[in-house]
mmCIF file of C-alpha atoms in Angstrom:
data_model
loop_
_atom_site.group_PDB
_atom_site.id
_atom_site.type_symbol
_atom_site.label_atom_id
_atom_site.label_comp_id
_atom_site.label_asym_id
_atom_site.label_seq_id
_atom_site.Cartn_x
_atom_site.Cartn_y
_atom_site.Cartn_z
ATOM 1 C CA MET U 1 27.084 -19.581 -19.056
ATOM 2 C CA THR U 2 24.690 -17.290 -17.204
ATOM 3 C CA GLU U 3 26.214 -15.069 -14.539
ATOM 4 C CA THR U 4 24.863 -15.787 -11.068
ATOM 5 C CA PRO U 5 23.239 -12.663 -9.571
ATOM 6 C CA ALA U 6 24.998 -11.214 -6.555
ATOM 7 C CA HIS U 7 23.505 -11.868 -3.140
ATOM 8 C CA ILE U 8 20.968 -9.253 -2.051
ATOM 9 C CA PRO U 9 21.385 -8.183 1.588
ATOM 10 C CA PRO U 10 18.147 -8.365 3.612
ATOM 11 C CA GLU U 11 18.629 -4.697 4.536
ATOM 12 C CA LEU U 12 18.264 -3.786 0.855
ATOM 13 C CA ARG U 13 15.264 -6.075 0.350
ATOM 14 C CA ALA U 14 13.579 -4.277 3.232
ATOM 15 C CA LEU U 15 13.895 -1.076 1.178
ATOM 16 C CA GLY U 16 12.266 -2.660 -1.899
ATOM 17 C CA TRP U 17 15.386 -3.887 -3.740
ATOM 18 C CA ASP U 18 14.875 -7.087 -5.730
ATOM 19 C CA GLU U 19 16.441 -9.204 -8.479
ATOM 20 C CA GLU U 20 15.069 -6.962 -11.218
ATOM 21 C CA TRP U 21 16.637 -3.867 -9.675
ATOM 22 C CA GLN U 22 19.849 -5.837 -9.169
ATOM 23 C CA ALA U 23 19.973 -6.777 -12.853
ATOM 24 C CA VAL U 24 19.422 -3.160 -13.932
ATOM 25 C CA PHE U 25 22.144 -1.969 -11.571
ATOM 26 C CA LEU U 26 24.680 -4.551 -12.771
ATOM 27 C CA GLU U 27 23.856 -3.853 -16.413
ATOM 28 C CA ALA U 28 24.519 -0.142 -15.868
ATOM 29 C CA GLY U 29 28.083 -1.048 -14.910
ATOM 30 C CA ARG U 30 28.398 1.610 -12.220
ATOM 31 C CA GLU U 31 31.678 0.431 -10.753
ATOM 32 C CA GLY U 32 32.629 1.936 -7.425
ATOM 33 C CA THR U 33 29.003 2.647 -6.505
ATOM 34 C CA GLN U 34 26.348 0.916 -4.430
ATOM 35 C CA PRO U 35 22.542 0.984 -4.611
ATOM 36 C CA ALA U 36 20.766 3.397 -2.293
ATOM 37 C CA ARG U 37 17.165 4.516 -1.934
ATOM 38 C CA LEU U 38 16.310 8.165 -1.520
ATOM 39 C CA ALA U 39 14.447 8.688 1.741
ATOM 40 C CA VAL U 40 14.321 12.461 2.280
ATOM 41 C CA PRO U 41 15.047 15.143 -0.354
ATOM 42 C CA ARG U 42 16.424 18.419 0.990
ATOM 43 C CA LYS U 43 17.470 21.691 -0.639
ATOM 44 C CA LYS U 44 21.167 20.874 -0.958
ATOM 45 C CA SER U 45 21.421 17.234 0.082
ATOM 46 C CA TYR U 46 19.524 13.945 0.222
ATOM 47 C CA THR U 47 19.112 11.386 2.966
ATOM 48 C CA VAL U 48 19.606 7.976 1.351
ATOM 49 C CA MET U 49 19.343 4.461 2.771
ATOM 50 C CA THR U 50 21.749 1.652 1.899
ATOM 51 C CA ALA U 51 22.482 -1.857 3.146
ATOM 52 C CA THR U 52 24.761 -0.307 5.771
ATOM 53 C CA GLY U 53 22.534 2.505 6.999
ATOM 54 C CA GLU U 54 21.671 6.135 6.275
ATOM 55 C CA HIS U 55 23.905 8.663 4.525
ATOM 56 C CA GLU U 56 23.615 12.346 3.698
ATOM 57 C CA ALA U 57 24.423 12.497 -0.020
ATOM 58 C CA VAL U 58 24.865 15.248 -2.604
ATOM 59 C CA VAL U 59 24.408 15.600 -6.362
ATOM 60 C CA PRO U 60 27.274 16.926 -8.541
ATOM 61 C CA GLY U 61 26.807 20.585 -9.394
ATOM 62 C CA LYS U 62 27.071 19.923 -13.127
ATOM 63 C CA THR U 63 23.926 17.795 -12.922
ATOM 64 C CA TRP U 64 21.904 20.880 -11.970
ATOM 65 C CA HIS U 65 23.290 22.787 -14.959
ATOM 66 C CA THR U 66 22.796 20.007 -17.527
ATOM 67 C CA GLN U 67 19.486 18.506 -16.365
ATOM 68 C CA GLY U 68 17.847 21.117 -14.144
ATOM 69 C CA ALA U 69 15.349 20.333 -11.406
ATOM 70 C CA ALA U 70 13.538 17.722 -13.532
ATOM 71 C CA GLY U 71 16.623 15.511 -13.524
ATOM 72 C CA GLN U 72 17.063 15.526 -9.773
ATOM 73 C CA PRO U 73 16.323 12.560 -7.477
ATOM 74 C CA VAL U 74 12.965 12.384 -5.705
ATOM 75 C CA VAL U 75 11.793 10.388 -2.721
ATOM 76 C CA GLY U 76 11.545 6.697 -3.621
ATOM 77 C CA ASP U 77 14.255 6.824 -6.291
ATOM 78 C CA TRP U 78 16.936 4.138 -6.463
ATOM 79 C CA VAL U 79 20.328 5.708 -7.123
ATOM 80 C CA ALA U 80 23.948 4.693 -7.678
ATOM 81 C CA LEU U 81 25.842 6.057 -4.667
ATOM 82 C CA GLU U 82 29.575 6.636 -4.570
ATOM 83 C CA VAL U 83 31.130 6.777 -1.106
ATOM 84 C CA VAL U 84 34.342 8.732 -1.685
ATOM 85 C CA SER U 85 35.743 8.747 1.856
ATOM 86 C CA ASP U 86 34.728 8.728 5.496
ATOM 87 C CA THR U 87 34.879 12.526 5.632
ATOM 88 C CA ALA U 88 33.439 13.594 2.261
ATOM 89 C CA SER U 89 29.715 13.414 1.499
ATOM 90 C CA PRO U 90 28.669 10.437 -0.663
ATOM 91 C CA VAL U 91 27.795 11.420 -4.231
ATOM 92 C CA ILE U 92 24.730 10.361 -6.231
ATOM 93 C CA ARG U 93 26.139 9.402 -9.629
ATOM 94 C CA ALA U 94 22.991 8.161 -11.372
ATOM 95 C CA ILE U 95 19.267 7.580 -10.974
ATOM 96 C CA LEU U 96 18.099 4.100 -11.938
ATOM 97 C CA PRO U 97 15.219 3.996 -14.463
ATOM 98 C CA ARG U 98 11.956 4.541 -12.598
ATOM 99 C CA ARG U 99 9.268 1.874 -12.656
ATOM 100 C CA THR U 100 6.550 4.367 -11.785
ATOM 101 C CA ILE U 101 6.470 8.107 -11.182
ATOM 102 C CA LEU U 102 3.850 10.346 -9.557
ATOM 103 C CA THR U 103 3.877 13.849 -10.989
ATOM 104 C CA ARG U 104 1.640 16.876 -11.112
ATOM 105 C CA LYS U 105 1.729 20.289 -12.707
ATOM 106 C CA MET U 106 3.619 22.715 -10.522
ATOM 107 C CA PRO U 107 1.196 24.940 -8.556
ATOM 108 C CA GLY U 108 0.512 28.354 -10.033
ATOM 109 C CA GLU U 109 0.785 29.609 -13.587
ATOM 110 C CA LYS U 110 4.218 28.183 -14.362
ATOM 111 C CA VAL U 111 4.143 25.375 -16.940
ATOM 112 C CA ALA U 112 6.421 22.844 -15.274
ATOM 113 C CA GLU U 113 6.250 19.291 -13.983
ATOM 114 C CA GLN U 114 6.708 18.568 -10.277
ATOM 115 C CA PHE U 115 7.707 15.089 -9.142
ATOM 116 C CA VAL U 116 5.921 13.778 -6.051
ATOM 117 C CA ALA U 117 7.436 10.292 -5.593
ATOM 118 C CA ALA U 118 9.068 7.512 -7.612
ATOM 119 C CA ASN U 119 8.837 3.717 -7.705
ATOM 120 C CA VAL U 120 5.517 3.616 -5.857
ATOM 121 C CA ASP U 121 3.407 0.447 -6.104
ATOM 122 C CA VAL U 122 0.284 1.570 -4.220
ATOM 123 C CA LEU U 123 -1.080 5.087 -3.759
ATOM 124 C CA PHE U 124 -3.306 5.547 -0.707
ATOM 125 C CA ILE U 125 -5.570 8.495 -1.524
ATOM 126 C CA VAL U 126 -6.679 9.810 1.872
ATOM 127 C CA CYS U 127 -9.862 11.870 2.143
ATOM 128 C CA GLY U 128 -11.530 12.820 5.413
ATOM 129 C CA LEU U 129 -15.274 12.356 5.856
ATOM 130 C CA ASP U 130 -15.575 15.903 7.133
ATOM 131 C CA GLN U 131 -15.152 19.217 5.331
ATOM 132 C CA ASP U 132 -12.321 17.583 3.351
ATOM 133 C CA TYR U 133 -14.708 15.250 1.497
ATOM 134 C CA ASN U 134 -14.728 15.987 -2.238
ATOM 135 C CA VAL U 135 -15.388 13.344 -4.906
ATOM 136 C CA ARG U 136 -14.114 15.587 -7.695
ATOM 137 C CA ARG U 137 -10.739 15.969 -5.951
ATOM 138 C CA ILE U 138 -10.548 12.199 -5.497
ATOM 139 C CA GLU U 139 -11.020 11.831 -9.262
ATOM 140 C CA ARG U 140 -7.963 14.036 -9.767
ATOM 141 C CA TYR U 141 -5.865 11.857 -7.477
ATOM 142 C CA LEU U 142 -7.083 8.761 -9.309
ATOM 143 C CA ALA U 143 -6.029 10.270 -12.639
ATOM 144 C CA LEU U 144 -2.623 11.161 -11.176
ATOM 145 C CA ALA U 145 -2.136 7.555 -10.051
ATOM 146 C CA ARG U 146 -3.213 6.053 -13.381
ATOM 147 C CA GLU U 147 -0.970 8.428 -15.315
ATOM 148 C CA GLY U 148 2.004 7.346 -13.197
ATOM 149 C CA GLY U 149 1.303 3.616 -13.458
ATOM 150 C CA VAL U 150 0.470 3.282 -9.753
ATOM 151 C CA LYS U 151 -2.351 1.230 -8.202
ATOM 152 C CA PRO U 152 -4.762 3.608 -6.403
ATOM 153 C CA VAL U 153 -6.641 2.812 -3.193
ATOM 154 C CA VAL U 154 -9.086 5.367 -1.756
ATOM 155 C CA LEU U 155 -9.130 5.679 2.040
ATOM 156 C CA LEU U 156 -12.126 7.522 3.479
ATOM 157 C CA ASN U 157 -10.807 8.459 6.908
ATOM 158 C CA LYS U 158 -12.701 9.772 9.956
ATOM 159 C CA GLU U 159 -15.756 7.558 9.529
ATOM 160 C CA ASP U 160 -16.310 8.100 13.259
ATOM 161 C CA LEU U 161 -17.602 11.575 12.320
ATOM 162 C CA VAL U 162 -20.477 10.317 10.140
ATOM 163 C CA GLU U 163 -23.431 8.024 10.727
ATOM 164 C CA ASP U 164 -23.580 6.426 7.275
ATOM 165 C CA ALA U 165 -20.061 5.777 5.953
ATOM 166 C CA ALA U 166 -21.455 3.265 3.437
ATOM 167 C CA ARG U 167 -23.237 6.060 1.573
ATOM 168 C CA PHE U 168 -19.933 7.881 1.041
ATOM 169 C CA ARG U 169 -18.213 4.649 -0.001
ATOM 170 C CA ASP U 170 -20.895 3.967 -2.602
ATOM 171 C CA GLU U 171 -20.641 7.488 -4.011
ATOM 172 C CA VAL U 172 -16.845 7.298 -4.363
ATOM 173 C CA THR U 173 -16.984 3.752 -5.748
ATOM 174 C CA GLU U 174 -19.049 5.039 -8.684
ATOM 175 C CA SER U 175 -16.112 7.278 -9.630
ATOM 176 C CA ALA U 176 -13.243 5.000 -8.622
ATOM 177 C CA GLY U 177 -13.524 2.388 -11.360
ATOM 178 C CA GLU U 178 -11.553 -0.702 -10.320
ATOM 179 C CA ALA U 179 -9.825 1.070 -7.416
ATOM 180 C CA ALA U 180 -10.641 -0.224 -3.939
ATOM 181 C CA VAL U 181 -12.529 2.172 -1.657
ATOM 182 C CA LEU U 182 -12.244 1.714 2.121
ATOM 183 C CA SER U 183 -13.700 3.674 5.023
ATOM 184 C CA MET U 184 -11.919 3.734 8.371
ATOM 185 C CA SER U 185 -10.999 5.802 11.378
ATOM 186 C CA ALA U 186 -7.372 6.405 12.275
ATOM 187 C CA LYS U 187 -8.598 7.942 15.522
ATOM 188 C CA ASP U 188 -10.263 4.829 16.984
ATOM 189 C CA GLY U 189 -8.626 2.181 14.756
ATOM 190 C CA THR U 190 -11.772 1.108 12.888
ATOM 191 C CA ASN U 191 -10.922 -1.016 9.815
ATOM 192 C CA LEU U 192 -7.208 -0.110 9.852
ATOM 193 C CA GLU U 193 -6.335 -3.782 9.405
ATOM 194 C CA ALA U 194 -7.742 -3.529 5.852
ATOM 195 C CA LEU U 195 -4.634 -1.569 4.846
ATOM 196 C CA GLU U 196 -2.441 -4.605 5.441
ATOM 197 C CA MET U 197 -3.872 -6.417 2.406
ATOM 198 C CA PHE U 198 -2.186 -3.822 0.178
ATOM 199 C CA LEU U 199 1.154 -3.960 1.986
ATOM 200 C CA GLY U 200 3.835 -6.637 2.019
ATOM 201 C CA ALA U 201 7.545 -7.271 1.665
ATOM 202 C CA GLY U 202 9.053 -5.011 -0.992
ATOM 203 C CA VAL U 203 5.810 -3.084 -1.609
ATOM 204 C CA THR U 204 6.114 0.712 -1.593
ATOM 205 C CA ALA U 205 2.936 2.557 -0.614
ATOM 206 C CA ALA U 206 2.612 6.341 -0.683
ATOM 207 C CA PHE U 207 0.022 8.458 1.116
ATOM 208 C CA ILE U 208 -1.426 11.528 -0.576
ATOM 209 C CA GLY U 209 -4.249 13.918 0.249
ATOM 210 C CA SER U 210 -5.162 17.332 1.582
ATOM 211 C CA SER U 211 -3.789 18.846 4.775
ATOM 212 C CA GLY U 212 -5.631 17.473 7.774
ATOM 213 C CA ALA U 213 -7.005 14.396 5.986
ATOM 214 C CA GLY U 214 -5.227 12.117 8.466
ATOM 215 C CA LYS U 215 -2.261 10.767 6.507
ATOM 216 C CA SER U 216 0.227 11.109 9.354
ATOM 217 C CA THR U 217 -2.221 9.620 11.855
ATOM 218 C CA LEU U 218 -2.725 6.593 9.598
ATOM 219 C CA ILE U 219 1.027 6.149 9.213
ATOM 220 C CA ASN U 220 1.524 6.382 12.976
ATOM 221 C CA ALA U 221 -1.135 3.693 13.412
ATOM 222 C CA LEU U 222 0.677 1.401 10.963
ATOM 223 C CA LEU U 223 4.005 2.062 12.670
ATOM 224 C CA GLY U 224 2.575 1.538 16.127
ATOM 225 C CA GLU U 225 4.294 4.715 17.317
ATOM 226 C CA GLU U 226 3.961 8.495 17.111
ATOM 227 C CA ARG U 227 6.647 9.054 14.489
ATOM 228 C CA GLN U 228 4.876 11.515 12.203
ATOM 229 C CA ASP U 229 3.871 14.803 13.860
ATOM 230 C CA THR U 230 0.175 15.589 14.076
ATOM 231 C CA GLN U 231 -1.806 18.343 15.763
ATOM 232 C CA GLU U 232 -5.095 18.416 17.592
ATOM 233 C CA VAL U 233 -8.363 18.885 15.733
ATOM 234 C CA ILE U 234 -9.097 22.536 15.035
ATOM 235 C CA GLU U 235 -12.125 23.575 17.041
ATOM 236 C CA GLY U 236 -15.286 23.976 14.991
ATOM 237 C CA THR U 237 -13.914 22.317 11.842
ATOM 238 C CA ASP U 238 -13.626 18.602 12.748
ATOM 239 C CA ARG U 239 -10.214 18.756 11.106
ATOM 240 C CA GLY U 240 -6.692 18.279 12.313
ATOM 241 C CA LYS U 241 -3.851 20.378 11.001
ATOM 242 C CA HIS U 242 -1.363 18.349 8.986
ATOM 243 C CA THR U 243 2.218 19.072 10.007
ATOM 244 C CA THR U 244 4.130 17.033 7.402
ATOM 245 C CA THR U 245 6.396 19.484 5.584
ATOM 246 C CA ARG U 246 8.545 17.092 3.556
ATOM 247 C CA ARG U 247 8.380 13.866 1.615
ATOM 248 C CA GLU U 248 9.809 10.958 3.564
ATOM 249 C CA LEU U 249 10.355 7.226 3.016
ATOM 250 C CA ILE U 250 9.763 4.956 6.026
ATOM 251 C CA PRO U 251 10.672 1.221 5.962
ATOM 252 C CA LEU U 252 8.206 -1.185 7.606
ATOM 253 C CA GLY U 253 10.392 -4.294 7.527
ATOM 254 C CA ASP U 254 8.623 -7.270 5.951
ATOM 255 C CA ARG U 255 5.409 -5.211 5.680
ATOM 256 C CA GLY U 256 6.796 -2.919 2.993
ATOM 257 C CA ILE U 257 7.807 0.715 2.692
ATOM 258 C CA LEU U 258 5.730 3.856 3.305
ATOM 259 C CA ILE U 259 6.111 7.305 1.771
ATOM 260 C CA ASP U 260 4.492 10.268 3.515
ATOM 261 C CA THR U 261 3.875 13.465 1.560
ATOM 262 C CA PRO U 262 2.878 16.999 2.616
ATOM 263 C CA GLY U 263 -0.748 17.983 2.190
ATOM 264 C CA LEU U 264 -1.474 19.248 -1.330
ATOM 265 C CA ARG U 265 -3.388 22.517 -1.560
ATOM 266 C CA GLU U 266 -4.082 21.933 -5.246
ATOM 267 C CA ILE U 267 -3.692 19.017 -7.610
ATOM 268 C CA GLN U 268 -3.277 19.944 -11.249
ATOM 269 C CA LEU U 269 -2.681 17.055 -13.615
ATOM 270 C CA TRP U 270 0.364 16.627 -15.838
ATOM 271 C CA GLY U 271 -0.395 14.293 -18.714
ATOM 272 C CA ASP U 272 -2.793 13.941 -21.625
ATOM 273 C CA GLU U 273 -6.474 13.173 -22.037
ATOM 274 C CA SER U 274 -5.850 9.445 -22.426
ATOM 275 C CA SER U 275 -5.142 9.274 -18.681
ATOM 276 C CA LEU U 276 -8.839 9.990 -18.072
ATOM 277 C CA ASP U 277 -10.067 6.875 -19.878
ATOM 278 C CA ASP U 278 -9.501 4.579 -16.896
ATOM 279 C CA ILE U 279 -10.982 6.981 -14.351
ATOM 280 C CA PHE U 280 -14.002 7.764 -16.515
ATOM 281 C CA ALA U 281 -14.329 4.298 -18.050
ATOM 282 C CA ASP U 282 -18.128 4.544 -17.924
ATOM 283 C CA ILE U 283 -18.096 7.709 -20.016
ATOM 284 C CA ALA U 284 -15.435 6.323 -22.365
ATOM 285 C CA ALA U 285 -17.626 3.267 -23.005
ATOM 286 C CA LEU U 286 -20.679 5.405 -23.753
ATOM 287 C CA THR U 287 -18.816 7.567 -26.272
ATOM 288 C CA GLU U 288 -18.551 4.521 -28.542
ATOM 289 C CA HIS U 289 -22.326 4.728 -29.055
ATOM 290 C CA CYS U 290 -22.565 8.443 -29.879
ATOM 291 C CA ARG U 291 -23.999 9.256 -33.322
ATOM 292 C CA PHE U 292 -21.035 11.461 -34.246
ATOM 293 C CA ARG U 293 -17.426 10.334 -33.877
ATOM 294 C CA ASP U 294 -16.316 13.851 -32.898
ATOM 295 C CA CYS U 295 -19.142 14.287 -30.381
ATOM 296 C CA SER U 296 -18.235 16.773 -27.638
ATOM 297 C CA HIS U 297 -20.926 15.361 -25.313
ATOM 298 C CA THR U 298 -22.357 18.817 -24.667
ATOM 299 C CA SER U 299 -25.334 19.359 -27.003
ATOM 300 C CA GLU U 300 -25.162 17.039 -30.010
ATOM 301 C CA PRO U 301 -28.197 14.920 -30.963
ATOM 302 C CA GLY U 302 -27.686 11.204 -30.494
ATOM 303 C CA CYS U 303 -25.090 11.697 -27.752
ATOM 304 C CA ALA U 304 -25.042 8.529 -25.634
ATOM 305 C CA VAL U 305 -23.438 10.383 -22.714
ATOM 306 C CA LEU U 306 -26.189 13.011 -22.538
ATOM 307 C CA GLU U 307 -28.837 10.309 -22.898
ATOM 308 C CA ALA U 308 -27.304 8.460 -19.931
ATOM 309 C CA VAL U 309 -27.494 11.652 -17.871
ATOM 310 C CA GLU U 310 -31.109 12.180 -18.923
ATOM 311 C CA SER U 311 -32.065 8.640 -17.885
ATOM 312 C CA GLY U 312 -30.263 8.920 -14.544
ATOM 313 C CA GLU U 313 -27.726 6.250 -15.475
ATOM 314 C CA LEU U 314 -24.900 8.787 -15.235
ATOM 315 C CA SER U 315 -24.386 11.659 -12.798
ATOM 316 C CA GLU U 316 -24.419 15.127 -14.332
ATOM 317 C CA LYS U 317 -21.708 16.219 -11.870
ATOM 318 C CA ARG U 318 -19.492 13.371 -13.016
ATOM 319 C CA VAL U 319 -19.835 14.440 -16.646
ATOM 320 C CA GLU U 320 -19.067 18.036 -15.641
ATOM 321 C CA SER U 321 -15.926 16.805 -13.875
ATOM 322 C CA TYR U 322 -14.916 14.873 -16.995
ATOM 323 C CA HIS U 323 -15.322 17.979 -19.158
ATOM 324 C CA LYS U 324 -13.418 20.145 -16.682
ATOM 325 C CA LEU U 325 -10.429 17.796 -16.518
ATOM 326 C CA SER U 326 -10.456 17.338 -20.300
ATOM 327 C CA ARG U 327 -10.389 21.113 -20.842
ATOM 328 C CA GLU U 328 -7.619 21.462 -18.274
ATOM 329 C CA LEU U 329 -5.444 18.837 -19.968
ATOM 330 C CA ARG U 330 -6.065 20.275 -23.447
ATOM 331 C CA HIS U 331 -5.115 23.735 -22.190
ATOM 332 C CA LEU U 332 -1.995 22.289 -20.575
ATOM 333 C CA ALA U 333 -1.032 20.560 -23.830
ATOM 334 C CA THR U 334 -1.387 23.857 -25.710
ATOM 335 C CA ARG U 335 0.763 25.724 -23.197
ATOM 336 C CA ARG U 336 3.399 22.977 -23.206
ATOM 337 C CA ASN U 337 3.587 23.128 -27.007
ATOM 338 C CA GLU U 338 3.880 26.925 -26.907
ATOM 339 C CA GLN U 339 6.632 26.685 -24.309
ATOM 340 C CA ALA U 340 8.497 24.076 -26.359
ATOM 341 C CA ARG U 341 8.367 26.335 -29.439
ATOM 342 C CA LEU U 342 9.598 29.302 -27.400
ATOM 343 C CA GLU U 343 12.470 27.304 -25.937
ATOM 344 C CA GLU U 344 13.458 26.081 -29.403
ATOM 345 C CA LYS U 345 13.342 29.652 -30.722
ATOM 346 C CA GLN U 346 15.539 30.891 -27.870
ATOM 347 C CA LYS U 347 17.947 28.016 -28.423
ATOM 348 C CA ASN U 348 18.296 28.900 -32.108
ATOM 349 C CA LYS U 349 18.722 32.561 -31.222
ATOM 350 C CA ARG U 350 21.585 31.754 -28.833
ATOM 351 C CA PHE U 351 23.197 29.539 -31.464
ATOM 352 C CA HIS U 352 23.100 32.219 -34.180
ATOM 353 C CA LYS U 353 24.405 34.799 -31.715
ATOM 354 C CA MET U 354 27.331 32.514 -30.944
ATOM 355 C CA ILE U 355 28.020 32.072 -34.676
ATOM 356 C CA ARG U 356 28.063 35.849 -35.228
ATOM 357 C CA LYS U 357 30.568 36.278 -32.402
ATOM 358 C CA SER U 358 32.865 33.575 -33.733
ATOM 359 C CA PRO U 359 36.078 34.939 -35.320
ATOM 360 C CA LYS U 360 35.879 35.062 -39.102
ATOM 361 C CA PRO U 361 38.537 33.145 -41.049
ATOM 362 C CA ARG U 362 41.361 35.293 -42.351
ATOM 363 C CA PRO U 363 41.713 35.618 -46.144
ATOM 364 C CA TRP U 364 44.782 34.016 -47.699
#
């Protein structure tokens, strides 16, 4: 006889909880805990949302020692929450398996992965039609979304600043593959209703983009209130200064769930070259017709990619972007392998040191 699933409170459904999550939670057998969604990560605590409201939760100290920062909850995560008492802080006992995860390489030279958000269904890539406009950066965001299993949607904001928004849409569409590309203005409300087609009950949508692209203004427009802080346009730049300093989950009732993120100064990918195939599907298709199977698409005779550039079928800048991202991901793979070997070497060194310090058995 099949066990009847427990009733799901509407308050949890409003956070994105569904029968599939319920089944995973019950299968995990986390007795004494309840499902909660991580809304705001902080340095030493986490704001989580449950069927009964918000709580300020903590993670056991041993988790930091055994799993490090990579094993910590991120905004959008579903967790098993244990409420110990009315006075003690609730404790996050486990993170449920993530359906999707947005990650990037940590800024700087350090070879480490940085989580942006988890369990996101739609990624709104916001780019302003001002000095923020950059097709190559949009391609990076698209690759980040594809790598994480998230549906990307490109939002070209501030169309009130340009006379021919369609020209920008067409240019981005050439690089966006199957991703939708919309132009709008959060300032005067032009085409904002188009966002609603990607939202809905249980759908989690995250906003990502550079500082000043208009993410917070778009979220305020969807909320119908000034919840996210924004600042006035900086004189002489046509740009506003983004004031979001943390990642935050915002429920929209039966319209879904939003996640706001701080502006990203740089977006370095964390993945492998296969993540580029969807974003550069046109180039991937052409490579099948190159004369040589190991064609680098730089100077070889019979290269279908170079021939497409020569005929005007393919943009030279797009091919340059493809090569740049490919080199970046290959370099990252090399550094990750080197780091893995170093960590294994250090691990073995610690083990042998421990063996040498162990007391030797006494002779009979």
